Structures are given as structure tokens and as C-alpha cells.
């Protein structure tokens, strides 16, 4: 399909671009397998004022096996590119048509789920940076797979650095990572596995907010609450990524429960959350939801992060009164990581809640990233501030 065509975009499962060529699995991680120019949408009627492409590249799944993924890469049309930001959207869905590589394109049917992403991409471009936006959930659409999101992010960076039209300086390129809420999961994994998986990359800073919760307890806490619609959005991809979890749900889901999972697997997060507020998974299982998760605790043992912080400098932020992800685990993680010698700038925002902080924190987070990409060192040690609002300049 030609760039700018009015033809309907094929979804990833129907788009041959996502199918890697023969022999791809023997290539090194980060190898570009295919590329194409695309137009990235914006909140207005026109696409982003940027040159943009998609790269199919080789990466690695949770089991250490070859996996193919797509990243959408952009650069400002004028001026020299200063650095590279890998930006991880909060996809929070298992359906292939919710992947960033589809929803960000001009002509995708629904911009709503990507509205925050368009805002952030526009501001990153205005700062003179190239951007990589990977499909970090992988082809199985799993938000909570261990390690895989980090591999996909870092191999997306490797692919971007090798893609000549971006004008980057290879492994000399300064790289920053950024993500909020669900996107913070992939961003944290990238920071966590960076020293061992891709140590040649110059990861100079990591900005993330709205997430550090242990996975199992978090999912149980959603049940029967106002945000329980996340469950049918997230669980199908988790089951595809973990046979143990799939077996447990297959045993205990009722026919209505299986229909619920199938329906949730076909939609993006916004319609799922809107449709399934106060959904009680106990009504769709033969045992209580919390009991099922007690049976599959082993599936979550390697999903959560340990007490040792990533080596890259961190900029963390969280709403004190976050109604979706409690701040307490973030407070505990910061305390543990600071004790291990991390460099952390942590801001707690009193006025915001989960969604509003995603927007109000953007200027402060990007200022911090700009400083790192410009070569200004991050503050030594740890600092924690509680501010009225990050939108008022508190960082």
C-alpha cells in the first residue's frame, strides 16, 4: 500500500509485513528483517511532521527463542538528530490491532487509545530526537511476560541505530527510555536487562511513571472494581505467553468465562474498560479468582523486579492518590533501589490521579530526558519530592 493511500489499513494479523523472511531466526538480535515508510498520525487531521518508517526486526522471547517484532521509528524532517528515545506506549491489550505499529498509523480506525502517545511523540520530535516505538508486547500480545518486553525494546533500539535514514551514530548514539503505566513495565524491563542483554547501547536515562506494582496482587485488586475491564484485556495475552497460566484458566473458566476472554481478546483497552466496569471474575470461574492466582503463583515469580535497581539513572513519578495503581509499591521500590546505590529522581504528585498525571508529567519527564541526551549527568544519589502538581513545574 502506498504511503498516504486511502485504502483501509490491514491489521497486523492480515499484513504480510509482519511475517519475517525465511532464515530470519538465525540472524542476530536487532537485525532489520524488513522496512517500509509509513505516515504516523497525530491528534489533528494531518500526520506528524516527521519522516517515519516501520522496521521488522529480530528479537528474543521470554524463553530465549527468536521472535520477530515491529518498531515504528521517526525523525524530525529538519535539523540534526540529537539522540534516540525509545518510547513504550501503555498498550494494555492483547489484540494485534492494538499494537503501536497499527494504531499510530495515519488511517488507523481509532485514535483514542493512542491519544497520549501522539502528544508525547510530537513533543519528542520538537526536541530534535529520533524515536523508536516498539511493539513491545510481541506477537502474542503479552503485557506481563518477563524479560521479553525489555528485549523487544532494546532490539528495537539496535534496529533503529542500524537504520541509516534516521541519521544516528550507531552504538555511540545516546539513548533514553520512557514509558507510563503499562508502558512503564516494558521500560523497566529494558533498564533491568540492559547491562546483560545489550551492554553496548548507551542508555543514559530512563523515565517512567505510574507503575511498580507486583503483578499477581495487582490483577486480583482489579477484580470487581471500577477498572476490572483491564482483566479481559490483559489476561488472554498472558495466557498465550505462559502455558501454566493458560492451563489453570482453561481448567476453571466457565463457558461464559471463555466467551468473555475471547471477546476481550478482540478489543483494545478503552472499550474493554468501558464495557466491563465492576466485572467480577468469580462469576466466570469455577473457583474464586484470588484462589486461582494462588494456584499459579509460580507463573508470577519472575514477573516482578527485585531489590537491585537498574544501572541507568532513573526519573520516577507517581500520583499520590492514583486510583488504578497504588503508590505504596513505588515508594517501597525507590527505598530498596536507593539502598542498592541507584541514581533516582522521584516525584510524588498530590493533585493528579493516574490518567491526568500521564499528561501533566510530560514536560518534566522530557526536560529530564533532554538533559541526559545532551550529555548533562544525572544527579548523584537519590532524591524524593512530593509536589502539589508536576504541571506547576514540580519535578
Short mmCIF file of C-alpha atoms in Angstrom, two decimals, residues 9-266:
data_model
loop_
_atom_site.label_atom_id
_atom_site.label_comp_id
_atom_site.label_asym_id
_atom_site.label_seq_id
_atom_site.Cartn_x
_atom_site.Cartn_y
_atom_site.Cartn_z
CA UNK A 9 -5.06 -0.44 6.73
CA UNK A 10 -4.70 -4.21 7.10
CA UNK A 11 -4.48 -5.29 10.72
CA UNK A 12 -1.19 -6.92 11.77
CA UNK A 13 -2.61 -10.43 11.52
CA UNK A 14 -3.54 -9.69 7.90
CA UNK A 15 -0.46 -7.68 6.92
CA UNK A 16 2.39 -9.65 5.28
CA UNK A 17 4.90 -7.07 6.53
CA UNK A 18 4.74 -8.71 9.96
CA UNK A 19 5.82 -12.10 8.59
CA UNK A 20 9.62 -12.46 8.72
CA UNK A 21 11.53 -13.79 5.69
CA UNK A 22 12.97 -17.28 5.53
CA UNK A 23 16.04 -17.77 7.72
CA UNK A 24 15.27 -14.77 9.94
CA UNK A 25 15.67 -16.75 13.16
CA UNK A 26 19.39 -17.26 12.54
CA UNK A 27 20.04 -13.51 12.46
CA UNK A 28 21.49 -11.60 15.41
CA UNK A 29 19.12 -9.74 17.77
CA UNK A 30 18.35 -6.29 16.42
CA UNK A 31 18.83 -7.28 12.78
CA UNK A 32 16.44 -5.45 10.44
CA UNK A 33 14.37 -8.02 8.52
CA UNK A 34 12.18 -5.59 6.56
CA UNK A 35 11.36 -1.89 6.43
CA UNK A 36 8.76 0.42 4.92
CA UNK A 37 7.86 4.12 5.03
CA UNK A 38 4.65 4.97 6.87
CA UNK A 39 2.73 8.05 7.96
CA UNK A 40 2.27 8.42 11.70
CA UNK A 41 -0.98 10.07 12.72
CA UNK A 42 -1.46 13.00 15.07
CA UNK A 43 -4.42 14.28 17.08
CA UNK A 44 -5.25 16.64 14.21
CA UNK A 45 -6.27 15.76 10.66
CA UNK A 46 -2.69 15.77 9.36
CA UNK A 47 0.03 13.19 10.07
CA UNK A 48 3.07 14.03 12.19
CA UNK A 49 5.53 16.44 10.56
CA UNK A 50 8.25 13.81 10.55
CA UNK A 51 9.85 11.16 8.39
CA UNK A 52 8.76 7.78 9.68
CA UNK A 53 9.23 4.13 8.90
CA UNK A 54 8.49 0.73 10.34
CA UNK A 55 11.20 -1.86 10.91
CA UNK A 56 10.60 -5.58 11.30
CA UNK A 57 13.48 -6.89 13.40
CA UNK A 58 14.68 -9.98 15.15
CA UNK A 59 14.43 -10.04 18.93
CA UNK A 60 14.06 -12.63 21.72
CA UNK A 61 11.10 -14.02 23.65
CA UNK A 62 10.85 -14.95 27.32
CA UNK A 63 12.18 -18.46 26.69
CA UNK A 64 15.22 -17.09 24.89
CA UNK A 65 13.95 -18.10 21.46
CA UNK A 66 13.98 -15.88 18.33
CA UNK A 67 10.96 -13.58 17.93
CA UNK A 68 10.11 -11.01 15.27
CA UNK A 69 8.71 -7.61 16.26
CA UNK A 70 8.00 -4.25 14.66
CA UNK A 71 9.07 -0.80 15.77
CA UNK A 72 7.84 2.50 14.36
CA UNK A 73 10.74 4.94 14.03
CA UNK A 74 10.54 8.68 13.42
CA UNK A 75 12.88 11.61 13.00
CA UNK A 76 12.32 15.37 12.58
CA UNK A 77 12.32 16.40 8.93
CA UNK A 78 14.86 19.16 9.51
CA UNK A 79 17.96 19.52 11.63
CA UNK A 80 20.44 17.05 13.06
CA UNK A 81 19.07 14.30 15.26
CA UNK A 82 20.40 14.76 18.81
CA UNK A 83 19.64 11.35 20.29
CA UNK A 84 17.19 8.47 20.37
CA UNK A 85 14.21 7.98 22.67
CA UNK A 86 12.61 4.57 22.88
CA UNK A 87 9.03 5.24 23.89
CA UNK A 88 6.83 2.42 25.17
CA UNK A 89 3.07 3.12 24.94
CA UNK A 90 0.64 1.76 27.52
CA UNK A 91 -0.96 -0.72 25.13
CA UNK A 92 -2.68 -2.75 27.90
CA UNK A 93 -4.38 -5.07 25.42
CA UNK A 94 -3.84 -8.49 23.86
CA UNK A 95 -5.40 -7.89 20.43
CA UNK A 96 -2.96 -7.47 17.48
CA UNK A 97 -4.81 -4.40 16.17
CA UNK A 98 -3.95 -2.60 19.44
CA UNK A 99 -0.19 -2.76 18.78
CA UNK A 100 1.50 0.64 18.42
CA UNK A 101 2.62 -0.17 14.87
CA UNK A 102 -1.05 -0.28 13.85
CA UNK A 103 -2.79 2.33 16.00
CA UNK A 104 -0.16 5.02 15.38
CA UNK A 105 -0.51 4.91 11.61
CA UNK A 106 -2.43 7.50 9.64
CA UNK A 107 -5.65 5.77 8.62
CA UNK A 108 -5.98 3.51 11.66
CA UNK A 109 -9.68 3.44 12.61
CA UNK A 110 -9.49 4.70 16.20
CA UNK A 111 -7.01 7.22 17.60
CA UNK A 112 -8.45 7.32 21.12
CA UNK A 113 -6.25 4.65 22.68
CA UNK A 114 -3.16 6.39 21.25
CA UNK A 115 -4.06 10.00 22.07
CA UNK A 116 -1.43 10.32 24.82
CA UNK A 117 1.16 8.76 22.52
CA UNK A 118 0.55 11.37 19.81
CA UNK A 119 1.06 14.15 22.37
CA UNK A 120 4.35 12.68 23.58
CA UNK A 121 5.67 11.86 20.11
CA UNK A 122 5.02 15.43 18.96
CA UNK A 123 6.94 16.86 21.92
CA UNK A 124 9.85 14.44 21.47
CA UNK A 125 10.14 15.40 17.81
CA UNK A 126 10.09 19.10 18.68
CA UNK A 127 13.12 18.49 20.90
CA UNK A 128 15.09 17.18 17.94
CA UNK A 129 15.18 13.50 18.86
CA UNK A 130 14.62 10.37 16.85
CA UNK A 131 12.06 7.98 18.33
CA UNK A 132 11.58 4.23 18.38
CA UNK A 133 8.10 2.99 19.36
CA UNK A 134 8.32 -0.82 19.61
CA UNK A 135 5.52 -3.37 19.69
CA UNK A 136 6.99 -4.46 22.99
CA UNK A 137 4.22 -6.95 23.81
CA UNK A 138 5.38 -9.09 20.89
CA UNK A 139 3.19 -11.11 18.53
CA UNK A 140 1.43 -12.85 21.43
CA UNK A 141 0.21 -9.55 22.85
CA UNK A 142 1.50 -10.15 26.36
CA UNK A 143 1.90 -7.20 28.71
CA UNK A 144 3.30 -9.14 31.64
CA UNK A 145 5.76 -11.60 30.07
CA UNK A 146 9.08 -11.48 31.94
CA UNK A 147 12.14 -10.07 30.16
CA UNK A 148 10.62 -10.21 26.65
CA UNK A 149 9.38 -6.59 26.76
CA UNK A 150 12.88 -5.42 27.62
CA UNK A 151 14.44 -7.48 24.85
CA UNK A 152 11.95 -6.09 22.33
CA UNK A 153 12.70 -2.52 23.43
CA UNK A 154 16.48 -2.89 23.27
CA UNK A 155 16.47 -4.75 19.96
CA UNK A 156 14.22 -2.01 18.59
CA UNK A 157 16.97 0.44 19.59
CA UNK A 158 19.58 -1.74 17.89
CA UNK A 159 17.48 -1.79 14.71
CA UNK A 160 16.95 1.97 14.83
CA UNK A 161 20.68 2.63 15.24
CA UNK A 162 21.36 0.46 12.17
CA UNK A 163 18.72 2.17 10.03
CA UNK A 164 20.68 4.76 8.02
CA UNK A 165 17.77 7.14 7.22
CA UNK A 166 17.43 8.02 10.92
CA UNK A 167 20.89 9.62 10.85
CA UNK A 168 22.04 8.10 14.14
CA UNK A 169 25.63 7.38 15.19
CA UNK A 170 25.33 3.65 15.74
CA UNK A 171 26.16 2.49 19.25
CA UNK A 172 27.61 5.95 20.01
CA UNK A 173 24.03 7.29 19.98
CA UNK A 174 22.80 8.42 23.43
CA UNK A 175 19.56 6.60 24.20
CA UNK A 176 16.80 7.35 26.71
CA UNK A 177 13.77 5.18 27.52
CA UNK A 178 10.34 6.44 28.53
CA UNK A 179 7.00 4.86 29.43
CA UNK A 180 4.00 5.40 31.67
CA UNK A 181 1.58 2.94 33.29
CA UNK A 182 1.59 -0.21 31.13
CA UNK A 183 4.41 1.32 29.10
CA UNK A 184 6.48 1.62 32.27
CA UNK A 185 6.51 -2.19 32.53
CA UNK A 186 8.43 -2.54 29.27
CA UNK A 187 10.61 0.46 30.11
CA UNK A 188 11.62 -1.06 33.44
CA UNK A 189 12.38 -4.40 31.81
CA UNK A 190 14.57 -2.65 29.25
CA UNK A 191 16.50 -0.91 32.02
CA UNK A 192 16.74 -4.14 34.02
CA UNK A 193 18.10 -6.40 31.25
CA UNK A 194 20.21 -3.73 29.51
CA UNK A 195 23.52 -4.47 31.32
CA UNK A 196 23.49 -8.14 30.32
CA UNK A 197 21.44 -8.21 27.08
CA UNK A 198 22.59 -5.08 25.24
CA UNK A 199 25.51 -3.52 27.15
CA UNK A 200 26.84 -1.84 24.00
CA UNK A 201 23.87 0.57 23.97
CA UNK A 202 24.42 3.98 25.60
CA UNK A 203 21.35 4.04 27.82
CA UNK A 204 21.81 7.39 29.55
CA UNK A 205 18.44 7.73 31.31
CA UNK A 206 15.11 6.04 31.99
CA UNK A 207 11.90 7.95 32.77
CA UNK A 208 8.87 6.01 33.92
CA UNK A 209 5.74 6.63 35.94
CA UNK A 210 2.54 5.10 37.20
CA UNK A 211 3.79 1.56 37.74
CA UNK A 212 5.85 -0.67 40.06
CA UNK A 213 3.11 -2.95 41.46
CA UNK A 214 3.65 -6.70 41.91
CA UNK A 215 1.69 -8.33 39.08
CA UNK A 216 -0.35 -11.02 40.82
CA UNK A 217 -1.73 -8.90 43.67
CA UNK A 218 -2.39 -6.05 41.23
CA UNK A 219 -4.56 -8.20 38.97
CA UNK A 220 -6.50 -9.54 41.95
CA UNK A 221 -7.01 -5.97 43.21
CA UNK A 222 -8.68 -5.01 39.92
CA UNK A 223 -11.37 -7.66 40.24
CA UNK A 224 -14.95 -6.39 40.78
CA UNK A 225 -13.72 -2.80 40.84
CA UNK A 226 -14.22 0.18 38.52
CA UNK A 227 -11.21 -0.84 36.42
CA UNK A 228 -11.90 -4.58 36.24
CA UNK A 229 -12.24 -4.22 32.46
CA UNK A 230 -8.44 -4.39 32.31
CA UNK A 231 -8.72 -8.12 33.09
CA UNK A 232 -10.35 -9.35 29.85
CA UNK A 233 -7.98 -7.02 28.01
CA UNK A 234 -4.79 -8.35 29.63
CA UNK A 235 -5.41 -11.98 30.54
CA UNK A 236 -5.68 -13.51 27.02
CA UNK A 237 -2.17 -12.38 26.08
CA UNK A 238 -0.81 -13.51 29.43
CA UNK A 239 -2.28 -16.97 28.84
CA UNK A 240 -0.69 -17.20 25.40
CA UNK A 241 2.69 -16.32 26.88
CA UNK A 242 2.55 -18.72 29.86
CA UNK A 243 1.30 -22.30 29.39
CA UNK A 244 0.92 -22.74 33.17
CA UNK A 245 -1.46 -19.81 33.39
CA UNK A 246 -3.29 -20.99 30.28
CA UNK A 247 -3.80 -24.45 31.75
CA UNK A 248 -5.18 -23.05 35.01
CA UNK A 249 -7.67 -20.78 33.28
CA UNK A 250 -8.65 -23.48 30.80
CA UNK A 251 -9.50 -25.73 33.76
CA UNK A 252 -11.52 -23.19 35.71
CA UNK A 253 -13.11 -20.83 33.17
CA UNK A 254 -16.80 -21.48 32.63
CA UNK A 255 -18.19 -21.37 29.07
CA UNK A 256 -19.25 -17.78 29.77
CA UNK A 257 -15.74 -17.07 31.04
CA UNK A 258 -14.17 -18.41 27.86
CA UNK A 259 -16.53 -16.26 25.80
CA UNK A 260 -15.54 -13.25 27.92
CA UNK A 261 -11.83 -13.88 27.29
CA UNK A 262 -12.42 -14.31 23.54
CA UNK A 263 -14.38 -11.05 23.36
CA UNK A 264 -11.78 -9.17 25.41
CA UNK A 265 -9.04 -10.53 23.18
CA UNK A 266 -10.63 -8.84 20.17
#
